[in-house]
Amino acid sequence: MSLAIPNGLDNTVEKPGQRAPLVLGDTTYHDITETVCQVAERPPSKSWVAGFLVAFALLQMLGLTIAYLLYTGVGVWGNRSPIFWGWPIVNFVFWVGIGHAGTLISAILFLFRQEWRTSINRAAEAMTIFAVACAGTFPGIHVGRAWLAFWLAPYPSLNLWMWPQFRSPLLWDVFAVSTYGTVSLLFWYMGMVPDLATFRDRSTNKWRRMAYGLLSLGWSGSSRHWMRYEKAYALLAAFAAPLVLSVHTIVSFDFAVSQVPGWHTTIFPPYFVAGAIFSGFAMVLTLMVPARSMLGLEKLITIRHMDNMCKIILATGSIVGLAYGTEFFIAWYGQVGEEQFAFTNRAFGPYWWAYWTMVTCNVISPQLFWFKKFRTTPWIIVVITIFVNIGMWFERFVIVCTSLSRDYLPSAWAYFSPTWVDWAMLIGSFGLFFTLFLLFCRLMPVINMSETKSTLAKQYHMAHLDDDHAAATEH
Amino acid sequence: MSASETATETVSESEKKIHGVTAEFTSVDTLLAACRRVRDAGYTKTDAFAPFAVHGIDKALGIKPTVLPWIALIGGVTGVTVALCMQIWMNAIDYPYIISGKPFISLPAFIPVAFELTILLASFGAFFGMWALNGLPRFSNPMFTNPRFDRVTDDTFFLFVDSKDERFDQAGVERLFADCGGEHIDTVVEDDSPTKVPSFLIVAWLVSVALSIIPLLIVAKMRVTNSSSPRFHIFFDMDFSPARDAQQTTSIFADNRAARPDIPGTVARGQVQDLSFTTGIEKLSSNAPKPSEHLVAFMQESDDSKTTGGAAQKSVMDTTVWLDKNPRKVDASLLERGQQQFGIYCSVCHGMNGGGNGLVNQRAQKLSQSTWIQPSSLHQETLYSDKYPDGKLFSTITNGIRKMPGYAGQIKAKDRWAIVAYVRALQQSQNASIDLVPQAKRASLEKEKAGVEKRLKEEAEEAQKKAGESKKDSPKPA
Amino acid sequence: MSEHAPVVVKPADHEAFKLPASLSALGLPLCIGGAIALFVGLGLGYSSVSAKFGMSAYLTAFMYCFTIVMGSLFFVLIQHLSRAGWSVVVRRVAELMMMMIVPLAVLFLPILATLFTGEGVLYRWDSSTFWADAHIADEVVANKTGYLSQGFFAIRAVFYFAVWCFLAYYFFKKSTDQDETGEKAATDQMQWWSGPAVMAFSGTLSFAAFDWVMSLSPMWFSTMFGVYIFAGSILSAHCAIAAGTYLLQSKGALKDEVTVEHYHDLGKLIFGFVFFWTYISFSQFMLIWYGNIPEETEWFFVRQQETWVTVAFVLIGLHWLLPFLGTMSIHVRRKPFLVFCWACYILVMHYFDVYWMIMPEAYSGIHGDAYATAGGAIGVVSSLLCVVGMAALLVGVILKLATQTKVAAIRDPRFRESMAFENI
């Protein structure tokens, strides 16, 4: 009942006409269950505990700095006239961008029937939700009086007797990010229910069984349920796909509907979306490459998966590069003085170092993925994707800070310098992200078992087809 | 668990109600084959249980498609309608106000939120609709009474025929399952475990509900009652500003004055000392007659000039001691500056040559504006320096006259003096004799003059000729 | 899964893979008729309305065909890049269409000729008096004319066509050679080259969009314009592939190979790209509308005058809303005839899109008409003759080309997979 695939097989090579396997080794359905469940069932490893402690400490730092900020006021940030957006918005856009890979893998790759997504989508979706949580923190505190942030909601206020301003892109953002967070959460949770049922059925401890039993909502695997479930999954994927595009599009509107030189350019929507996918995939790879070997998931998350993701990084990185080039060209072609200045200032002004860091990391470093060697060597992937993450942070920094620091009024020009609070919050947000991610690895199924099993079933089926074909041609 | 054991168990539990019969399969293909046989045998109340979605099983079991897409569609349509109505009502009807010049109903700006709410409600429709249609969450399920059923979420497929099926016959179903290659053919009994929710859960639920409404009750109470005690101040220094008023004292400075005196050596904006340079009046502060009379006369200046209507003499009422001489050194660079400033500020009305026919005037004439007063020509005798001292001209530029506004706000004092110098030069240019031109340049000037005269003459002749021709061509008036 | 009949691949010389005789007979008449219609249309517009109008109508027809052809090229590239299995049975249709970039290079010559034969016949910047009349600063003019000059424009156009013709020829040749040899390595090679090819494609298409369409309004600029052209292009190409495949099937070819599953997939992609087109065009409009800077709003302003506002509303209602609702349902997508109808409908709408992009610029500027007109009945007739003529001409060439090849990439190693493909 199993299809023997040698463990050492290089499944990045695909003979045309014969699909390379996505599940390696002499794997059965039960093996998939075992491989995934052992991650959560065995006692935590020392490295997990160490990692969790560090992440948790950073999370405390984030909490303390936020408390300090709320107590003292937003003046403790480096935000000064005219750079009122500063790091909080840089971090916000950065994290929202990271949050794009999960739903993209789940939704768009699902719609395009890219089956290799099955073993990475769960963790990527989890990252989406955690990244959106990190992202939501920053505008939440950037409003200054965080306890009045509910004024953004269109509720009938007895105090104000007025409504939010729906013609403002910042309000669109509130709707976009919260919708995105909600739908991603539903999508993630729904995908997890059958696997939580597996956890329930395997658990020996009464409390564990009860907890997973509640979370899995009494899932029984009935084919009627499966049919509606699949339909709902496809529908959610179809809704989430344009949603992913819309979220970063609307984030880009925050910038592009203004008249600030360097922000007001029509390519922003697709360019932000490409950049978001780019950074999201980079983050997924940065985490999944070490995780797969630490959690023993090599047979399910294979080199081929990483190879494919590297290709997407290469493609989106090139789109981003093309967008940088187009912006420069049109700034020159349009012959509008302010625009030209904004772009020259980016590359050769006081922030030249940030600009060239961004170009090196975002445009040049992913070009290494043209070579298969780089796409299939885990440590190189990690190094390059970390560079990409750094580059994408700098991209947002460049957009926010260079344009704001030198706009139409030269007498107001300034240079942005972050304070220790800015630094602590940026680092602390990684603490929040990693704390949630490490907890997820311990408590939830890190790989979508049911989908991986159906991929395996298809693999069996294709093998039979090939056998039939071979038999047929012999006649 | 072997087959015989199961059989004995069934016997011992025979008083329990039978829910149906299951068989286990280990591969998709055998399951699908069995499903088809069960379907073809005419059973309708059947189900298959699998660890993943088996493609094609709905056809094999004859399961009808779901209405879920319609629920999602209703969600989506609701979302778009609610979002558009909400935004239009809130921003255009209930509380209309203008933002960045956009119309009250700015459809493009309403699209993002409309889109997001469409997706949100459609997703809610798909998500909650799916669980509702599936009848989940449901924690008590007869299938779960079979301990082997735990493997359905791992690697085993179960086929099930319900005892409520019209054609249900336990032995027949078991035989059919065996024929299809099903293993571990089992009867499933109804779940008779107590359905009562444990009392501690109910208590915990009630307590949490009770606790969670406390904050809401507090808020509600606050909203409808008044309180005599002051509210809690989070930002004390924002609610009670530490800034002092003018006559208050402070402990920060040694002299205890909250209002600080000027720092020695600083000059406030607009308090430059040299008054004659900025007014055009000689020694304004210590002038001969009486400063008060002088100032009254100064303030009445514009009214006087209106009544005298540009008399050829210095106004008798004008007792002001104007500066006669431009306080700046008059040289080529000053004149150049004056020319430039004149070109920017004065020429639009007075014309480049100061003749009073600038572009604005031409336009006003064209539009036949009845209220328009033609700007003065600067080449009137009354405006020459003997009648109209430099200081007075400067003051006119500074404060305006008749319809002409004052230019103190736009032109710096030193540039106003440059304009005065340039106006003098313009006036000079209209009355200059050839003697003023340096000897070396006279010849070329004469030559140019001759050329211009010749051209004018030619043009005049041509025009005459043309006029004659057109008279000939045109039909004679009746 | 195993319920279906086993997939049987017919032998390569089977009738199903030949262009049906009824279609191949149409090749020459279509070529001739198309050429005549194109010539008449151009002449009518040129003489009866104005030279500028005639050439603009010609450019509209050209861009209409060009976008479909470029979309097909992209379709082929992306199928190779993603090692797609499902699309193999319909890929040849796209391959045949992408080869039309070669005749299009010839059809571009009249457009290029306008630069050298007259003053601003088509492009306003080509007129020596334009810059002075529009009161544009000398420094700006110096920079602008450095890029928008006859010589440089021509060099760029030649370069773009060289790249595209090379790409199209390479992928066409490899694929048709595989029909004979069945060489699997060809598939690998095409996959390898598709990566760099996509990059070359996107760079050149973007700049061609700037050069040929955006520069009709010389001072206007939008960074997204290339993506806008691409969005219409990929949408119309999918429609053309669906329509072409349906026509082939209705005449008897590929009867068993292309199944309802392929139409379902094409239908889904058409639906998706309708959305994508809307997304891109809305984003472009939104940013310019909201920013409200005169340099940029000019383009939309002109398109909100007189006739053009009608076309704009047609685009919103009939290019987005109607096909969006129409292709949403699975029941529509699983009926090949309905997919065919919607594909044809969107191809018509695509003409409105291109028309709206180009024709409002057909006015003479400062000293002439303030806004362009549709040229009255004669103008409409000549515009339509141009596009129908050019499309017919190219379809004729496709049919001619198809008689020399098979109508499916029959020996592609993934052909069997494609035939057996099922939507989940």
XYZ file of N, CA and C in Angstrom, chain A residues 1 29-31 33-34 70-73 144-145 147 154-155 158-167 171-172 175-180 182-183 186-187 189-190 193-194 197-202 207 209-210 213-232 235-236 238-240 242-243 246-247 250 253 450-451 453-454 457-458 461 464, chain B residues 26-29 44-55 57-58 61-66 68-69 72-73 86-87 89-92 94-100 102-106 108-110 112-113 115-117 119-120 122-124 126-131 133-139 141 143-144 149-155 157 200-201 223 234-235 238:
534
model
N 0.823 -1.209 0.000
C 0.000 0.000 0.000
C 0.852 1.251 0.000
N -0.057 6.956 4.675
C -0.892 7.961 5.325
C -0.537 8.054 6.797
N -0.355 6.856 7.394
C -0.084 6.831 8.821
C 1.241 7.532 9.129
N 2.229 7.345 8.242
C 3.524 8.007 8.472
C 3.366 9.522 8.517
N 0.716 11.163 9.478
C 0.145 11.475 10.788
C 1.231 11.464 11.849
N 2.022 10.402 11.840
C 3.062 10.272 12.865
C 4.048 11.432 12.802
N 2.627 54.649 25.911
C 1.277 55.105 26.214
C 1.303 56.052 27.407
N 2.194 55.750 28.354
C 2.249 56.579 29.545
C 2.858 57.942 29.240
N 3.912 57.944 28.402
C 4.640 59.187 28.161
C 4.113 59.974 26.985
N 3.623 59.281 25.974
C 3.186 59.973 24.757
C 4.103 59.613 23.597
N -1.768 57.558 18.674
C -1.467 58.472 19.767
C -2.229 58.115 21.026
N -3.543 58.130 20.932
C -4.320 57.729 22.093
C -4.961 56.393 21.762
N -6.313 54.170 23.348
C -7.590 53.768 23.960
C -8.780 54.417 23.262
N -17.251 52.677 12.614
C -18.450 53.476 12.347
C -19.574 53.088 13.302
N -19.515 53.533 14.517
C -20.565 53.202 15.470
C -21.287 54.508 15.828
N -22.389 58.579 20.977
C -23.208 59.530 21.712
C -22.403 60.774 22.063
N -21.075 60.650 22.041
C -20.236 61.794 22.375
C -19.986 62.687 21.178
N -19.667 62.044 20.060
C -19.152 62.821 18.935
C -20.258 63.247 17.980
N -21.288 62.457 17.891
C -22.341 62.689 16.905
C -21.784 62.867 15.500
N -20.830 62.063 15.169
C -20.347 62.116 13.791
C -19.784 60.761 13.395
N -19.385 60.685 12.115
C -18.994 59.393 11.571
C -17.559 59.443 11.078
N -16.954 58.267 10.898
C -15.595 58.260 10.340
C -15.599 58.810 8.912
N -14.416 59.143 8.459
C -14.240 59.808 7.183
C -13.913 58.735 6.148
N -14.931 58.309 5.407
C -14.705 57.171 4.520
C -13.944 57.537 3.259
N -13.657 58.800 3.077
C -12.876 59.172 1.893
C -11.388 59.191 2.193
N -8.670 55.068 6.665
C -9.811 54.289 7.142
C -10.003 53.041 6.285
N -9.709 53.167 4.990
C -9.777 51.963 4.145
C -8.839 50.908 4.712
N -10.265 48.921 7.524
C -11.165 47.876 7.044
C -10.388 46.752 6.361
N -9.400 47.130 5.560
C -8.676 46.118 4.800
C -7.919 45.190 5.737
N -7.162 45.766 6.662
C -6.320 44.916 7.506
C -7.178 44.081 8.442
N -8.267 44.662 8.968
C -9.064 43.849 9.885
C -9.824 42.761 9.126
N -10.301 43.073 7.932
C -10.936 42.018 7.138
C -9.937 40.926 6.807
N -8.755 41.366 6.445
C -7.730 40.391 6.076
C -7.386 39.499 7.267
N -9.267 38.794 9.833
C -10.400 37.917 10.149
C -10.505 36.765 9.162
N -10.465 37.103 7.865
C -10.648 36.045 6.871
C -9.477 35.064 6.926
N -10.125 32.736 9.802
C -11.148 31.740 9.485
C -10.577 30.655 8.583
N -9.841 31.101 7.596
C -9.279 30.193 6.607
C -8.313 29.225 7.290
N -8.135 28.480 10.511
C -8.809 27.613 11.476
C -9.586 26.524 10.752
N -10.269 26.917 9.670
C -11.055 25.918 8.965
C -10.156 24.826 8.404
N -9.241 22.248 11.173
C -10.196 21.431 11.927
C -9.986 19.926 11.730
N -9.858 19.408 10.494
C -9.647 17.962 10.367
C -8.368 17.494 11.060
N -8.880 17.282 14.655
C -9.586 16.042 14.962
C -8.588 14.889 15.066
N -7.566 14.906 14.217
C -6.525 13.883 14.327
C -5.837 13.982 15.681
N -5.527 15.206 16.086
C -4.906 15.406 17.397
C -5.818 14.869 18.491
N -7.111 15.166 18.352
C -8.092 14.713 19.338
C -8.077 13.194 19.433
N -8.115 12.554 18.252
C -8.232 11.106 18.262
C -6.954 10.418 18.726
N -5.849 11.093 18.666
C -4.595 10.484 19.105
C -4.286 10.792 20.558
N -7.638 15.875 29.266
C -7.799 17.317 29.061
C -7.441 17.719 27.647
N -7.626 15.780 25.127
C -8.690 15.291 24.249
C -9.878 16.239 24.279
N -10.139 16.757 25.436
C -11.278 17.665 25.556
C -10.996 18.973 24.799
N -10.934 18.282 21.241
C -12.301 17.922 20.868
C -13.158 19.161 20.659
N -13.010 20.117 21.570
C -13.785 21.355 21.416
C -13.353 22.098 20.159
N -12.032 22.182 19.966
C -11.537 22.941 18.814
C -11.917 22.282 17.495
N -12.015 20.949 17.484
C -12.290 20.294 16.194
C -13.786 20.166 15.934
N -14.620 20.687 16.844
C -16.063 20.842 16.606
C -16.774 19.537 16.291
N -16.224 18.413 16.713
C -16.878 17.144 16.455
C -16.711 16.654 15.023
N -15.616 16.971 14.421
C -15.349 16.557 13.038
C -15.276 15.034 12.947
N -15.989 14.458 11.990
C -15.982 13.001 11.912
C -15.421 12.492 10.591
N -15.148 13.371 9.663
C -14.616 12.917 8.382
C -15.684 12.387 7.448
N -16.938 12.681 7.719
C -18.022 12.238 6.835
C -17.852 12.836 5.445
N -18.159 12.022 4.445
C -17.889 12.531 3.090
C -18.815 13.683 2.730
N -20.007 13.725 3.344
C -20.869 14.898 3.121
C -20.206 16.146 3.681
N -19.669 15.962 4.884
C -18.977 17.099 5.484
C -17.790 17.508 4.636
N -17.071 16.520 4.173
C -15.902 16.833 3.345
C -16.293 17.611 2.093
N -17.430 17.199 1.529
C -17.805 17.847 0.282
C -18.087 19.330 0.513
N -18.868 19.625 1.570
C -19.163 21.038 1.849
C -17.911 21.768 2.299
N -17.093 21.028 3.030
C -15.851 21.622 3.519
C -14.965 22.043 2.347
N -14.835 21.151 1.374
C -14.012 21.461 0.202
C -14.570 22.654 -0.551
N -15.908 22.676 -0.625
C -16.548 23.783 -1.330
C -16.259 25.086 -0.581
N -16.428 25.024 0.729
C -16.186 26.231 1.519
C -14.724 26.652 1.389
N -14.285 28.289 -1.896
C -14.894 29.622 -1.887
C -14.026 30.605 -1.112
N -13.576 30.177 0.064
C -12.739 31.076 0.849
C -11.467 31.407 0.088
N -11.205 31.570 -3.119
C -11.568 32.516 -4.170
C -11.782 33.910 -3.599
N -12.267 34.003 -2.356
C -12.444 35.327 -1.754
C -11.121 35.873 -1.260
N -10.292 34.979 -0.733
C -9.048 35.443 -0.129
C -8.066 35.918 -1.195
N -8.446 37.716 -4.144
C -8.492 39.162 -4.385
C -8.279 39.961 -3.108
N -8.610 39.350 -1.972
C -8.420 40.054 -0.704
C -6.933 40.326 -0.473
N -5.976 43.103 -2.490
C -6.568 44.378 -2.075
C -5.863 44.948 -0.859
N -5.402 44.083 0.036
C -4.857 44.613 1.288
C -3.615 45.458 1.022
N -4.395 48.601 -0.833
C -4.924 49.694 -0.016
C -3.822 50.286 0.846
N -2.291 52.596 -1.293
C -3.100 53.808 -1.456
C -2.781 54.828 -0.369
N -4.313 16.446 6.277
C -5.321 15.880 5.383
C -5.009 16.213 3.926
N -4.536 17.429 3.679
C -4.223 17.770 2.283
C -2.992 17.026 1.793
N -2.114 14.163 2.735
C -2.544 12.789 2.448
C -3.235 12.717 1.093
N -4.012 13.730 0.770
C -4.675 13.641 -0.536
C -3.669 13.821 -1.664
N -2.331 10.460 -2.025
C -3.281 9.600 -2.730
C -3.185 9.829 -4.225
N -3.013 11.084 -4.610
C -2.897 11.406 -6.025
C -1.617 10.806 -6.596
N -2.254 7.373 -7.258
C -3.141 7.264 -8.407
C -2.367 7.447 -9.709
N -0.430 4.444 -10.570
C -1.258 3.411 -11.190
C -1.534 3.728 -12.643
N -8.668 0.364 3.398
C -7.369 0.991 3.588
C -6.924 1.792 2.377
N -7.643 1.685 1.276
C -7.203 2.518 0.142
C -8.396 3.204 -0.501
N -8.095 4.283 -1.159
C -9.126 5.090 -1.802
C -9.864 4.283 -2.851
N -9.103 3.518 -3.631
C -9.713 2.824 -4.755
C -10.719 1.779 -4.290
N -29.556 4.427 0.291
C -29.452 5.881 0.148
C -28.893 6.540 1.409
N -29.273 6.004 2.591
C -28.766 6.607 3.828
C -27.395 6.015 4.132
N -26.432 6.420 3.325
C -25.083 5.873 3.490
C -24.136 7.036 3.710
N -22.955 6.687 4.181
C -21.923 7.727 4.293
C -20.566 7.047 4.282
N -19.569 7.807 3.847
C -18.195 7.312 3.909
C -17.417 8.289 4.769
N -16.500 7.763 5.543
C -15.680 8.622 6.408
C -14.227 8.450 5.991
N -13.518 9.560 5.856
C -12.154 9.458 5.323
C -11.257 10.481 6.009
N -9.967 10.217 6.041
C -9.036 11.184 6.650
C -8.785 12.403 5.768
N -9.186 12.340 4.523
C -9.042 13.520 3.661
C -10.167 13.512 2.649
N -10.303 14.607 1.931
C -11.377 14.692 0.958
C -11.063 13.767 -0.208
N -11.918 12.764 -0.402
C -11.669 11.826 -1.495
C -12.368 12.340 -2.737
N -11.586 12.534 -3.761
C -12.119 13.085 -4.993
C -13.018 12.064 -5.679
N -15.959 10.988 -4.534
C -16.808 10.165 -3.666
C -18.257 10.636 -3.696
N -18.469 11.910 -3.966
C -19.851 12.391 -3.989
C -20.621 11.727 -5.121
N -21.195 8.011 -4.170
C -22.245 7.791 -3.173
C -23.556 8.458 -3.568
N -23.527 9.234 -4.623
C -24.736 9.935 -5.046
C -25.084 11.088 -4.126
N -24.070 11.852 -3.693
C -24.335 13.004 -2.834
C -24.634 14.210 -3.706
N -25.662 14.968 -3.303
C -26.057 16.128 -4.112
C -25.119 17.304 -3.862
N -24.955 18.180 -4.857
C -24.107 19.363 -4.632
C -24.699 20.261 -3.554
N -23.835 21.083 -2.969
C -24.265 21.893 -1.834
C -24.748 23.271 -2.274
N -23.979 25.864 -0.675
C -23.070 26.803 -0.024
C -22.735 28.044 -0.864
N -22.445 27.866 -2.195
C -22.107 29.060 -2.985
C -23.190 30.131 -2.913
N -22.842 32.087 0.265
C -21.730 33.031 0.150
C -22.141 34.220 -0.713
N -22.883 33.944 -1.794
C -23.303 35.031 -2.680
C -24.198 36.011 -1.935
N -24.023 52.448 3.929
C -23.444 52.995 5.150
C -22.579 54.217 4.831
N -21.715 54.078 3.844
C -20.788 55.177 3.569
C -21.517 56.392 3.029
N -24.657 57.167 3.510
C -25.463 57.776 4.550
C -24.591 58.543 5.538
N -23.501 57.951 5.941
C -22.682 58.586 6.976
C -21.951 59.819 6.460
N -21.376 59.722 5.262
C -20.534 60.821 4.794
C -21.246 61.830 3.913
N -22.419 61.467 3.406
C -23.073 62.385 2.482
C -24.437 62.848 2.974
N -26.011 62.025 6.601
C -26.164 62.327 8.017
C -25.158 63.360 8.499
N -23.963 63.286 8.008
C -22.932 64.210 8.487
C -22.056 64.627 7.314
N -22.611 65.414 6.382
C -21.834 65.749 5.191
C -20.778 66.813 5.479
N -19.592 66.577 5.068
C -18.577 67.620 5.147
C -17.546 67.378 4.053
N -16.916 68.483 3.659
C -16.037 68.404 2.499
C -14.626 68.060 2.947
N -14.034 67.100 2.279
C -12.658 66.715 2.568
C -11.885 66.716 1.255
N -10.781 67.391 1.229
C -9.884 67.497 0.082
C -10.632 67.673 -1.241
N -13.325 66.643 -2.355
C -14.034 65.518 -2.961
C -15.541 65.702 -2.776
N -16.327 65.189 -3.729
C -17.777 65.278 -3.554
C -18.233 64.468 -2.345
N -19.417 64.782 -1.836
C -19.925 64.050 -0.673
C -20.028 62.562 -0.980
N -20.632 62.277 -2.136
C -20.700 60.870 -2.535
C -19.538 60.628 -3.489
N -18.437 60.144 -2.954
C -17.248 59.901 -3.766
C -17.159 58.415 -4.040
N -15.533 56.421 -6.105
C -14.235 55.726 -6.125
C -13.665 55.531 -4.727
N -13.871 56.534 -3.864
C -13.307 56.421 -2.528
C -14.094 55.453 -1.662
N -15.306 55.126 -2.067
C -16.088 54.184 -1.271
C -15.849 52.741 -1.695
N -13.029 50.816 -1.886
C -12.226 49.906 -1.057
C -13.008 49.294 0.098
N -13.726 50.128 0.842
C -14.453 49.584 1.993
C -15.572 48.659 1.510
N -15.543 46.836 -1.112
C -14.909 45.578 -1.502
C -14.596 44.728 -0.274
N -14.000 45.366 0.736
C -13.598 44.599 1.919
C -14.810 43.983 2.605
N -15.882 44.767 2.723
C -17.051 44.208 3.412
C -17.713 43.108 2.593
N -16.126 40.963 0.715
C -15.326 39.769 0.961
C -15.593 39.241 2.371
N -15.675 40.147 3.324
C -15.838 39.707 4.710
C -17.141 38.938 4.882
N -19.075 37.625 2.554
C -19.122 36.405 1.739
C -18.334 35.305 2.441
N -17.205 35.666 3.050
C -16.418 34.665 3.760
C -17.171 34.147 4.971
N -17.827 35.047 5.676
C -18.637 34.598 6.805
C -19.700 33.621 6.309
N -19.592 31.651 3.698
C -19.002 30.358 3.355
C -18.597 29.609 4.618
N -18.000 30.313 5.563
C -17.453 29.652 6.748
C -18.579 29.166 7.664
N -19.427 30.092 8.100
C -20.473 29.691 9.033
C -21.531 28.843 8.339
N -21.768 29.142 7.062
C -22.722 28.340 6.308
C -22.283 26.888 6.236
N -20.988 26.691 6.022
C -20.490 25.324 5.930
C -20.726 24.591 7.240
N -20.387 25.224 8.357
C -20.571 24.524 9.644
C -22.046 24.294 9.913
N -24.497 23.906 7.704
C -25.006 22.840 6.838
C -24.509 21.476 7.311
N -23.287 21.457 7.846
C -22.737 20.193 8.318
C -23.273 19.802 9.689
N -24.028 20.683 10.299
C -24.553 20.364 11.625
C -23.468 20.331 12.680
N -22.430 21.062 12.478
C -21.341 21.107 13.453
C -21.339 22.488 14.088
N -20.827 22.666 15.279
C -20.249 21.631 16.139
C -21.307 20.708 16.734
N -20.949 19.448 16.774
C -21.810 18.432 17.383
C -20.851 17.450 18.013
N -20.878 17.424 19.349
C -19.829 16.662 20.016
C -20.231 15.227 20.296
N -21.603 11.888 18.723
C -21.824 11.276 17.421
C -21.723 9.765 17.619
N -20.884 7.488 15.816
C -19.680 6.902 15.223
C -18.540 6.870 16.234
N -18.529 7.864 17.127
C -17.416 7.953 18.064
C -17.468 6.863 19.134
N -12.865 3.873 15.412
C -13.171 5.024 14.553
C -12.156 6.150 14.722
N -11.362 6.103 15.809
C -10.304 7.102 15.976
C -9.350 7.133 14.785
N -9.262 6.005 14.099
C -8.289 5.962 12.995
C -8.816 6.626 11.726
N -10.065 7.086 11.770
C -10.607 7.727 10.569
C -9.877 9.036 10.285
N -9.294 9.639 11.318
C -8.544 10.865 11.061
C -7.072 10.558 10.822
N -6.747 9.274 10.746
C -5.346 8.910 10.517
C -5.181 8.295 9.123
N -5.568 7.028 8.965
C -5.302 6.410 7.664
C -6.380 5.419 7.239
N -10.384 4.304 6.075
C -11.617 4.791 5.456
C -12.768 3.927 5.944
N -20.543 21.740 36.495
C -19.477 22.730 36.717
C -19.292 23.621 35.482
N -19.558 23.031 34.302
C -19.445 23.848 33.083
C -20.515 24.920 33.057
N -22.995 56.375 31.796
C -23.594 57.171 30.731
C -24.841 57.916 31.192
N -5.681 60.782 33.032
C -4.557 59.935 32.631
C -3.354 60.808 32.321
N -3.576 61.840 31.532
C -2.473 62.753 31.192
C -2.673 64.016 32.007
N -1.596 67.193 30.402
C -2.343 67.673 29.238
C -3.667 68.275 29.675
